[in-house]
Amino acid sequence: MKKTIWCILLFALCSFMLCGCTVANMNEKYVIPSNLIKFDDETLVSLDLASGETNIFQIDEYNSDINGTSAISDGNSIYLFDNEKWNRLPIDGYKIHHKPILINDAVYFLSTDPDDVSTFPPIFIWKYEEGNITKFLENPVSYSGNMLEFEDNLIFVRDLSIVCMNLSSGEEIYLCDGSHLCWKEKGKSFYFQAYAEGLALYDIESKETSIINKKIDLHSAPIYKEENDVLMITCDDPRNISSISFTVAGFYFLNDNKFIYCDDYFKYVGINSDILNAESFEPSIKFIYLI
């Protein structure tokens, strides 16, 4: 019995160390000079993470791209940035999962089949080009996988595997097992959730996986801000010691191995915002960008 109690206390201590900063002991070092952009229901919300200033735009009022991204979605529609304007694509009836990507003149996105009315329909990769929508691959992909692109290559998750496909040749190369991807350095390395091993980094050239933190269990694709070497993530609560998973949103500072809850960060900076749907049990960063 005593051994069990000591194990629980030790786990709690490790979780506390990982959490690192609370409102009481945060400092200026962890203030991120960036704007958080959330796209929802044709509305862009811009939140200054240093000052707390919030601005709201209708998508047709926002005449700038978003951190070099030319294709964005609010889950129901996809917009392309062209001629200093966001233009809605004629893609109706699809429920967009994760962020769409643009390769050459084609948009690739993840969605269930609009004609599939089953309770848990599979997700497929779809391709929009010159007004036509086609199912890019006949086999479904993973619910927990998003997509990345570089040059003429598409990276996606099928079953438990992260796969890279060359779009010119159709050749597929297995990279590693995992999900929830984001670039560290485009075309060279990406962060991801390694199954049962936590937050990891994959190097495309060396084909090596480095485990960053075994205690971080990603629940969605992270967002990387290179200037601050920080990941915005949703993950299982590091302080959670129960068998039930609790999703939280936070900033993970890689250099310092420091996790800061978004709630604590927002309180410290003086941000009064519900941009992450904080009242729900599942805070989401699915359609959020850092610029």
Coordinates of C-alpha atoms in Angstrom, one line a residue:
M1 CA 0.0 0.0 0.0
K2 CA 2.8 2.4 1.0
K3 CA 4.6 1.6 -2.3
T4 CA 1.5 2.4 -4.3
I5 CA 1.2 5.8 -2.5
W6 CA 4.8 6.6 -3.1
C7 CA 4.4 5.7 -6.8
I8 CA 1.4 8.1 -7.1
L9 CA 3.3 10.9 -5.3
L10 CA 6.3 10.4 -7.6
F11 CA 4.2 10.5 -10.7
A12 CA 2.5 13.6 -9.5
L13 CA 5.9 15.2 -8.8
C14 CA 7.1 14.3 -12.3
S15 CA 3.9 15.7 -13.8
F16 CA 4.3 18.9 -11.9
M17 CA 7.9 19.3 -13.1
L18 CA 6.8 18.9 -16.7
C19 CA 4.0 21.4 -16.2
G20 CA 6.7 23.9 -15.2
C21 CA 5.0 27.3 -15.2
T22 CA 1.8 28.4 -13.6
V23 CA 0.5 32.0 -13.4
A24 CA 2.4 32.5 -10.2
N25 CA 5.8 31.7 -11.5
M26 CA 5.7 32.6 -15.2
N27 CA 8.1 35.2 -16.5
E28 CA 8.6 37.4 -19.6
K29 CA 10.8 34.7 -21.1
Y30 CA 7.8 32.7 -22.0
V31 CA 5.7 35.5 -23.6
I32 CA 5.3 34.6 -27.3
P33 CA 5.5 37.6 -29.7
S34 CA 3.1 36.1 -32.2
N35 CA -0.5 36.3 -33.4
L36 CA -2.8 33.4 -33.0
I37 CA -5.2 33.1 -35.9
K38 CA -8.4 31.0 -35.6
F39 CA -10.6 30.4 -38.6
D40 CA -14.2 29.4 -37.7
D41 CA -17.5 29.9 -39.6
E42 CA -16.1 32.3 -42.2
T43 CA -14.6 34.4 -39.4
L44 CA -11.0 35.0 -38.6
V45 CA -10.1 35.8 -35.0
S46 CA -6.6 37.3 -34.5
L47 CA -5.2 37.2 -30.9
D48 CA -2.0 38.9 -30.1
L49 CA -0.2 36.5 -27.6
A50 CA 1.9 39.3 -26.2
S51 CA -0.6 42.1 -25.6
G52 CA -3.9 40.2 -25.6
E53 CA -5.4 42.4 -28.3
T54 CA -8.1 40.7 -30.3
N55 CA -9.3 41.6 -33.7
I56 CA -12.1 39.9 -35.7
F57 CA -12.4 39.8 -39.5
Q58 CA -14.8 38.3 -41.9
I59 CA -12.8 36.2 -44.3
D60 CA -13.4 38.4 -47.3
E61 CA -12.0 41.4 -45.3
Y62 CA -8.7 39.8 -44.5
N63 CA -6.3 40.7 -47.4
S64 CA -3.2 38.8 -46.3
D65 CA -2.0 35.2 -46.4
I66 CA -1.5 33.4 -43.1
N67 CA 2.1 32.6 -42.4
G68 CA 2.7 31.6 -46.0
T69 CA -0.3 29.3 -46.0
S70 CA -2.5 29.7 -49.2
A71 CA -5.2 27.2 -48.3
I72 CA -7.3 27.3 -45.1
S73 CA -10.5 25.7 -43.9
D74 CA -13.1 26.3 -41.1
G75 CA -14.2 22.7 -41.3
N76 CA -17.0 23.4 -43.7
S77 CA -15.4 25.3 -46.5
I78 CA -12.0 25.8 -48.1
Y79 CA -10.5 29.1 -49.1
L80 CA -7.6 29.9 -51.4
F81 CA -5.5 33.1 -51.2
D82 CA -5.2 34.7 -54.6
N83 CA -4.8 38.3 -55.7
E84 CA -4.7 39.5 -52.1
K85 CA -8.0 38.0 -51.4
W86 CA -9.4 34.7 -49.8
N87 CA -11.7 33.0 -52.3
R88 CA -14.1 30.3 -51.3
L89 CA -13.8 27.1 -53.4
P90 CA -17.0 25.3 -54.6
I91 CA -16.5 22.4 -52.2
D92 CA -19.9 21.7 -50.6
G93 CA -21.1 18.8 -48.5
Y94 CA -17.7 17.7 -47.2
K95 CA -16.7 17.8 -43.5
I96 CA -13.1 18.9 -43.6
H97 CA -10.8 17.3 -41.1
H98 CA -7.5 19.0 -40.4
K99 CA -5.9 21.7 -42.6
P100 CA -6.0 21.5 -46.4
I101 CA -2.8 21.8 -48.3
L102 CA -2.0 23.3 -51.8
I103 CA 0.5 21.5 -54.1
N104 CA 1.0 23.1 -57.4
D105 CA -2.5 24.1 -58.5
A106 CA -4.3 21.3 -56.6
V107 CA -5.8 21.3 -53.1
Y108 CA -5.7 18.2 -51.0
F109 CA -8.1 17.8 -48.1
L110 CA -9.3 15.1 -45.7
S111 CA -13.0 14.3 -45.4
T112 CA -15.5 11.6 -45.0
D113 CA -17.5 10.7 -48.1
P114 CA -20.6 13.0 -48.3
D115 CA -22.6 10.0 -49.5
D116 CA -21.6 7.8 -46.6
V117 CA -24.3 8.2 -43.8
S118 CA -22.9 5.5 -41.5
T119 CA -22.2 6.2 -37.9
F120 CA -18.4 6.2 -38.2
P121 CA -17.5 6.7 -41.9
P122 CA -13.9 6.4 -42.9
I123 CA -11.8 9.4 -43.9
F124 CA -10.3 9.8 -47.4
I125 CA -7.9 12.1 -49.1
W126 CA -9.7 14.2 -51.7
K127 CA -8.2 16.3 -54.5
Y128 CA -9.7 19.6 -55.9
E129 CA -8.3 20.7 -59.2
E130 CA -9.8 23.0 -61.9
G131 CA -13.3 22.8 -60.4
N132 CA -13.3 18.9 -60.1
I133 CA -13.2 16.9 -56.9
T134 CA -11.9 13.4 -57.0
K135 CA -11.1 10.8 -54.3
F136 CA -7.3 10.9 -54.4
L137 CA -6.8 7.4 -52.9
E138 CA -9.3 4.6 -52.8
N139 CA -8.1 3.4 -49.4
P140 CA -9.1 5.4 -46.3
V141 CA -6.5 7.1 -44.0
S142 CA -6.3 7.6 -40.3
Y143 CA -8.6 9.8 -38.3
S144 CA -5.6 10.8 -36.1
G145 CA -3.5 11.8 -39.1
N146 CA -3.2 15.1 -40.9
M147 CA -1.1 15.8 -44.1
L148 CA 2.2 17.6 -44.8
E149 CA 3.7 18.6 -48.2
F150 CA 7.1 19.5 -49.6
E151 CA 8.1 19.9 -53.3
D152 CA 6.1 17.2 -55.1
N153 CA 5.5 15.0 -52.1
L154 CA 2.5 14.3 -49.9
I155 CA 2.9 12.9 -46.3
F156 CA -0.1 11.3 -44.6
V157 CA -1.1 8.7 -42.1
R158 CA -2.5 5.3 -43.1
D159 CA -3.4 2.9 -40.3
L160 CA -0.5 3.3 -37.9
S161 CA 2.0 4.3 -40.5
I162 CA 3.3 7.7 -41.7
V163 CA 3.8 7.5 -45.5
C164 CA 5.4 9.8 -48.0
M165 CA 4.0 9.6 -51.6
N166 CA 5.7 11.2 -54.6
L167 CA 2.9 12.7 -56.6
S168 CA 4.7 12.4 -60.0
S169 CA 5.6 8.7 -59.7
G170 CA 3.0 7.5 -57.2
E171 CA 5.7 5.8 -55.3
E172 CA 5.1 5.4 -51.5
I173 CA 7.8 5.3 -48.9
Y174 CA 7.1 4.2 -45.3
L175 CA 8.7 6.7 -42.9
C176 CA 7.7 5.6 -39.3
D177 CA 4.8 4.7 -37.1
G178 CA 2.9 7.6 -35.6
S179 CA 0.4 10.4 -36.1
H180 CA -0.3 14.2 -35.5
L181 CA 2.4 15.8 -37.7
C182 CA 3.9 19.3 -38.1
W183 CA 7.0 20.5 -39.8
K184 CA 10.0 21.5 -37.8
E185 CA 12.0 22.3 -41.0
K186 CA 9.9 21.8 -44.1
G187 CA 11.1 18.9 -46.2
K188 CA 13.7 17.9 -43.6
S189 CA 12.1 17.0 -40.2
F190 CA 8.8 16.9 -38.5
Y191 CA 7.4 16.6 -35.0
F192 CA 4.8 13.9 -34.4
Q193 CA 3.2 11.5 -31.9
A194 CA 5.2 8.3 -31.7
Y195 CA 2.8 5.5 -30.7
A196 CA 3.3 4.7 -27.0
E197 CA 6.4 6.8 -26.9
G198 CA 5.3 10.4 -26.7
L199 CA 6.3 13.5 -28.6
A200 CA 9.0 12.7 -31.2
L201 CA 11.0 14.2 -34.1
Y202 CA 11.6 12.4 -37.4
D203 CA 14.5 13.3 -39.6
I204 CA 13.7 12.5 -43.3
E205 CA 17.3 12.4 -44.5
S206 CA 18.7 10.1 -41.8
K207 CA 15.4 8.3 -41.3
E208 CA 15.9 8.5 -37.5
T209 CA 13.4 9.1 -34.8
S210 CA 14.3 11.0 -31.7
I211 CA 11.9 10.9 -28.7
I212 CA 11.5 14.4 -27.3
N213 CA 9.3 13.8 -24.3
K214 CA 7.7 10.5 -23.3
K215 CA 5.2 12.3 -21.0
I216 CA 3.5 14.3 -23.8
D217 CA 0.7 12.4 -25.5
L218 CA -0.5 14.5 -28.4
H219 CA -4.2 14.6 -29.2
S220 CA -3.9 16.7 -32.4
A221 CA -1.4 18.0 -34.8
P222 CA 0.9 20.6 -33.1
I223 CA 1.8 24.0 -34.4
Y224 CA 5.5 25.0 -34.4
K225 CA 6.8 28.5 -33.9
E226 CA 10.4 28.4 -34.9
E227 CA 11.4 31.8 -33.5
N228 CA 10.5 30.7 -30.0
D229 CA 11.2 27.0 -30.4
V230 CA 7.7 26.4 -29.0
L231 CA 4.9 24.0 -30.0
M232 CA 1.3 24.8 -29.4
I233 CA -0.3 21.5 -28.6
T234 CA -3.3 19.6 -27.3
C235 CA -2.4 16.6 -25.2
D236 CA -3.4 14.5 -22.2
D237 CA -3.2 16.6 -19.1
P238 CA 0.4 16.1 -17.7
R239 CA -1.0 16.4 -14.2
N240 CA -3.6 13.7 -14.8
I241 CA -3.0 10.6 -12.7
S242 CA -6.4 8.9 -13.4
S243 CA -7.1 6.3 -16.1
I244 CA -9.4 8.7 -17.9
S245 CA -7.8 11.0 -20.5
F246 CA -8.3 14.8 -20.2
T247 CA -7.4 16.9 -23.1
V248 CA -5.7 20.3 -22.4
A249 CA -4.1 22.9 -24.7
G250 CA -0.8 24.4 -23.9
F251 CA 2.6 25.7 -25.1
Y252 CA 5.6 23.4 -24.9
F253 CA 8.9 25.2 -24.9
L254 CA 11.3 22.7 -26.4
N255 CA 14.6 24.2 -25.2
D256 CA 13.5 24.3 -21.5
N257 CA 11.2 21.2 -21.5
K258 CA 8.5 23.5 -20.2
F259 CA 4.8 23.0 -20.6
I260 CA 2.5 26.0 -19.9
Y261 CA -1.2 25.5 -20.0
C262 CA -3.0 28.0 -22.3
D263 CA -5.3 29.0 -19.5
D264 CA -2.3 30.0 -17.3
Y265 CA -0.6 31.7 -20.3
F266 CA -3.7 33.7 -21.1
K267 CA -4.2 34.7 -17.4
Y268 CA -0.6 35.9 -17.2
V269 CA -0.8 38.0 -20.3
G270 CA -4.2 39.3 -19.4
I271 CA -6.1 37.6 -22.3
N272 CA -9.8 37.2 -21.7
S273 CA -10.6 34.9 -24.6
D274 CA -12.5 31.8 -25.3
I275 CA -10.7 31.2 -28.6
L276 CA -9.9 27.6 -27.7
N277 CA -13.4 26.8 -26.6
A278 CA -12.1 26.5 -23.1
E279 CA -15.5 25.7 -21.6
S280 CA -15.5 22.4 -23.4
F281 CA -13.7 19.2 -22.5
E282 CA -11.9 19.1 -25.8
P283 CA -10.0 22.4 -26.5
S284 CA -9.2 22.5 -30.2
I285 CA -6.3 23.9 -32.2
K286 CA -7.4 22.2 -35.4
F287 CA -7.9 25.4 -37.5
I288 CA -5.5 27.6 -35.7
Y289 CA -2.3 29.2 -37.0
L290 CA 0.6 31.1 -35.4
I291 CA 2.0 34.0 -37.4

